[in-house]
PDB file of C-alpha atoms in Angstrom:
ATOM      1  CA  UNK A   1    -141.855 160.943 103.978  1.00 90.00           C
ATOM      2  CA  UNK A   2    -140.330 159.808 100.729  1.00 87.00           C
ATOM      3  CA  UNK A   3    -142.273 156.746  99.642  1.00 91.00           C
ATOM      4  CA  UNK A   4    -139.745 154.196  97.887  1.00 90.00           C
ATOM      5  CA  UNK A   5    -140.998 151.306  96.183  1.00 90.00           C
ATOM      6  CA  UNK A   6    -137.829 149.139  96.109  1.00 88.00           C
ATOM      7  CA  UNK A   7    -133.779 149.359  96.264  1.00 88.00           C
ATOM      8  CA  UNK A   8    -132.408 149.391  92.656  1.00 88.00           C
ATOM      9  CA  UNK A   9    -129.134 147.996  93.783  1.00 89.00           C
ATOM     10  CA  UNK A  10    -126.237 148.290  95.884  1.00 90.00           C
ATOM     11  CA  UNK A  11    -122.894 149.399  94.808  1.00 88.00           C
ATOM     12  CA  UNK A  12    -119.673 146.914  95.466  1.00 84.00           C
ATOM     13  CA  UNK A  13    -116.539 148.518  94.354  1.00 84.00           C
ATOM     14  CA  UNK A  14    -113.998 145.926  92.625  1.00 84.00           C
ATOM     15  CA  UNK A  15    -110.419 146.340  91.366  1.00 85.00           C
ATOM     16  CA  UNK A  16    -111.163 143.540  88.578  1.00 87.00           C
ATOM     17  CA  UNK A  17    -114.514 143.904  87.267  1.00 89.00           C
ATOM     18  CA  UNK A  18    -114.322 140.370  85.259  1.00 89.00           C
ATOM     19  CA  UNK A  19    -113.512 138.540  87.970  1.00 88.00           C
ATOM     20  CA  UNK A  20    -116.062 139.837  90.353  1.00 88.00           C
ATOM     21  CA  UNK A  21    -118.670 139.073  87.764  1.00 89.00           C
ATOM     22  CA  UNK A  22    -117.354 135.480  87.539  1.00 88.00           C
ATOM     23  CA  UNK A  23    -117.078 135.538  91.784  1.00 81.00           C
ATOM     24  CA  UNK A  24    -120.596 136.480  92.253  1.00 85.00           C
ATOM     25  CA  UNK A  25    -121.949 134.527  89.383  1.00 87.00           C
ATOM     26  CA  UNK A  26    -120.577 131.461  90.721  1.00 86.00           C
ATOM     27  CA  UNK A  27    -120.630 131.600  93.928  1.00 77.00           C
ATOM     28  CA  UNK A  28    -124.160 133.322  94.505  1.00 82.00           C
ATOM     29  CA  UNK A  29    -125.793 132.337  91.030  1.00 85.00           C
ATOM     30  CA  UNK A  30    -126.168 136.211  90.158  1.00 86.00           C
ATOM     31  CA  UNK A  31    -127.029 135.391  86.519  1.00 79.00           C
ATOM     32  CA  UNK A  32    -128.898 138.266  85.066  1.00 70.00           C
ATOM     33  CA  UNK A  33    -126.553 140.826  83.458  1.00 79.00           C
ATOM     34  CA  UNK A  34    -129.029 144.173  83.645  1.00 77.00           C
ATOM     35  CA  UNK A  35    -126.276 146.389  82.094  1.00 83.00           C
ATOM     36  CA  UNK A  36    -122.619 146.468  81.349  1.00 87.00           C
ATOM     37  CA  UNK A  37    -119.976 148.959  80.618  1.00 86.00           C
ATOM     38  CA  UNK A  38    -116.321 148.948  80.894  1.00 85.00           C
ATOM     39  CA  UNK A  39    -116.675 150.576  84.270  1.00 89.00           C
ATOM     40  CA  UNK A  40    -119.402 148.485  86.077  1.00 91.00           C
ATOM     41  CA  UNK A  41    -121.879 145.761  85.875  1.00 92.00           C
ATOM     42  CA  UNK A  42    -125.021 145.188  87.322  1.00 92.00           C
ATOM     43  CA  UNK A  43    -125.903 141.800  88.115  1.00 92.00           C
ATOM     44  CA  UNK A  44    -128.727 140.297  89.511  1.00 90.00           C
ATOM     45  CA  UNK A  45    -130.633 137.434  91.472  1.00 84.00           C
ATOM     46  CA  UNK A  46    -134.263 137.418  91.818  1.00 83.00           C
ATOM     47  CA  UNK A  47    -135.296 141.183  92.636  1.00 83.00           C
ATOM     48  CA  UNK A  48    -131.738 141.961  94.363  1.00 85.00           C
ATOM     49  CA  UNK A  49    -129.307 144.021  91.905  1.00 89.00           C
ATOM     50  CA  UNK A  50    -125.766 144.845  92.598  1.00 89.00           C
ATOM     51  CA  UNK A  51    -123.723 147.139  90.440  1.00 89.00           C
ATOM     52  CA  UNK A  52    -119.758 145.991  90.444  1.00 88.00           C
ATOM     53  CA  UNK A  53    -117.845 149.159  90.026  1.00 87.00           C
ATOM     54  CA  UNK A  54    -114.353 149.098  88.872  1.00 87.00           C
ATOM     55  CA  UNK A  55    -112.387 151.363  91.108  1.00 80.00           C
ATOM     56  CA  UNK A  56    -108.540 150.726  89.920  1.00 72.00           C
ATOM     57  CA  UNK A  57    -108.231 148.831  93.275  1.00 57.00           C
ATOM     58  CA  UNK A  58    -107.410 152.178  95.173  1.00 52.00           C
ATOM     59  CA  UNK A  59    -108.314 152.705  98.798  1.00 46.00           C
ATOM     60  CA  UNK A  60    -111.701 155.221  99.400  1.00 45.00           C
ATOM     61  CA  UNK A  61    -112.255 154.584  95.490  1.00 41.00           C
ATOM     62  CA  UNK A  62    -115.996 154.351  96.015  1.00 43.00           C
ATOM     63  CA  UNK A  63    -116.022 157.816  96.962  1.00 43.00           C
ATOM     64  CA  UNK A  64    -113.748 158.943  94.826  1.00 47.00           C
ATOM     65  CA  UNK A  65    -115.792 157.462  91.803  1.00 49.00           C
ATOM     66  CA  UNK A  66    -118.888 159.572  93.181  1.00 63.00           C
ATOM     67  CA  UNK A  67    -121.298 156.277  92.705  1.00 71.00           C
ATOM     68  CA  UNK A  68    -124.211 155.905  95.195  1.00 72.00           C
ATOM     69  CA  UNK A  69    -123.872 153.468  97.776  1.00 74.00           C
ATOM     70  CA  UNK A  70    -127.373 152.506  97.713  1.00 82.00           C
ATOM     71  CA  UNK A  71    -129.993 153.338  95.124  1.00 87.00           C
ATOM     72  CA  UNK A  72    -133.931 153.409  95.602  1.00 87.00           C
ATOM     73  CA  UNK A  73    -136.650 152.920  92.845  1.00 90.00           C
ATOM     74  CA  UNK A  74    -139.463 155.460  92.998  1.00 92.00           C
ATOM     75  CA  UNK A  75    -142.505 156.153  90.605  1.00 92.00           C
ATOM     76  CA  UNK A  76    -142.306 159.407  88.544  1.00 93.00           C
ATOM     77  CA  UNK A  77    -145.015 161.518  90.933  1.00 93.00           C
ATOM     78  CA  UNK A  78    -142.713 160.408  93.790  1.00 94.00           C
ATOM     79  CA  UNK A  79    -139.617 161.071  92.694  1.00 96.00           C
ATOM     80  CA  UNK A  80    -140.807 164.837  91.944  1.00 94.00           C
ATOM     81  CA  UNK A  81    -142.146 165.011  95.643  1.00 94.00           C
ATOM     82  CA  UNK A  82    -139.065 163.550  96.602  1.00 93.00           C
ATOM     83  CA  UNK A  83    -136.685 166.142  95.355  1.00 95.00           C
ATOM     84  CA  UNK A  84    -139.454 168.890  96.999  1.00 95.00           C
ATOM     85  CA  UNK A  85    -138.724 167.170 100.121  1.00 91.00           C
ATOM     86  CA  UNK A  86    -135.016 167.015 100.091  1.00 92.00           C
ATOM     87  CA  UNK A  87    -134.702 170.361  98.978  1.00 95.00           C
ATOM     88  CA  UNK A  88    -137.147 171.549 102.253  1.00 91.00           C
ATOM     89  CA  UNK A  89    -134.920 169.407 104.856  1.00 92.00           C
ATOM     90  CA  UNK A  90    -131.669 171.298 103.048  1.00 91.00           C
ATOM     91  CA  UNK A  91    -130.431 167.906 102.232  1.00 92.00           C
ATOM     92  CA  UNK A  92    -127.081 168.198  99.921  1.00 93.00           C
ATOM     93  CA  UNK A  93    -128.062 167.462  96.475  1.00 96.00           C
ATOM     94  CA  UNK A  94    -124.886 166.535  94.667  1.00 94.00           C
ATOM     95  CA  UNK A  95    -125.798 165.559  91.237  1.00 94.00           C
ATOM     96  CA  UNK A  96    -128.910 165.810  89.345  1.00 95.00           C
ATOM     97  CA  UNK A  97    -131.869 165.256  88.470  1.00 97.00           C
ATOM     98  CA  UNK A  98    -130.417 163.937  85.210  1.00 96.00           C
ATOM     99  CA  UNK A  99    -132.146 161.896  82.498  1.00 95.00           C
ATOM    100  CA  UNK A 100    -131.113 158.147  82.469  1.00 89.00           C
ATOM    101  CA  UNK A 101    -132.435 154.957  81.043  1.00 82.00           C
ATOM    102  CA  UNK A 102    -135.727 156.206  80.059  1.00 90.00           C
ATOM    103  CA  UNK A 103    -135.780 157.887  83.629  1.00 95.00           C
ATOM    104  CA  UNK A 104    -134.228 159.955  85.833  1.00 96.00           C
ATOM    105  CA  UNK A 105    -131.907 159.731  88.854  1.00 95.00           C
ATOM    106  CA  UNK A 106    -130.744 162.119  91.811  1.00 95.00           C
ATOM    107  CA  UNK A 107    -127.631 161.735  93.507  1.00 94.00           C
ATOM    108  CA  UNK A 108    -127.657 163.303  97.594  1.00 90.00           C
ATOM    109  CA  UNK A 109    -125.831 162.967 100.767  1.00 88.00           C
ATOM    110  CA  UNK A 110    -126.787 161.076 103.758  1.00 85.00           C
ATOM    111  CA  UNK A 111    -125.553 162.848 107.186  1.00 79.00           C
ATOM    112  CA  UNK A 112    -122.144 160.715 106.843  1.00 73.00           C
ATOM    113  CA  UNK A 113    -121.423 161.730 103.405  1.00 80.00           C
ATOM    114  CA  UNK A 114    -122.361 158.876 101.773  1.00 78.00           C
ATOM    115  CA  UNK A 115    -124.263 159.027  98.336  1.00 87.00           C
ATOM    116  CA  UNK A 116    -127.535 157.944  97.994  1.00 86.00           C
ATOM    117  CA  UNK A 117    -129.695 157.713  94.890  1.00 91.00           C
ATOM    118  CA  UNK A 118    -133.274 157.968  93.968  1.00 93.00           C
ATOM    119  CA  UNK A 119    -134.840 157.110  90.519  1.00 94.00           C
ATOM    120  CA  UNK A 120    -137.406 156.002  88.508  1.00 95.00           C
ATOM    121  CA  UNK A 121    -137.918 154.419  84.716  1.00 90.00           C
ATOM    122  CA  UNK A 122    -140.639 154.752  82.565  1.00 87.00           C
ATOM    123  CA  UNK A 123    -142.470 151.378  82.228  1.00 74.00           C
TER     124      UNK A 123
END
């Protein structure tokens, strides 16, 4: 069993990044911008983060963007053990492990082809 410490973020595709940041900030009081690029913004509310992903408004853009729909946070030891478990269960790994933000991430597919992520960040 993979031991998860929490959910890092949930991806929401958007055709207009600026208006989506404004919408979630003004309507639901998401205030904290955790990270922002021209392609996405991660905004937070307490312990919940959403990643607004710019998709140019096309249908099916989330899968075309090859971005995870759910990101699980693990500690570094559990991350290593999770990779072993995914491989032992023949789960399809589509990206990683790769370094990012002082840690690592790995993308894999669920049975329906949705991309999931596991990651850890060094403290």
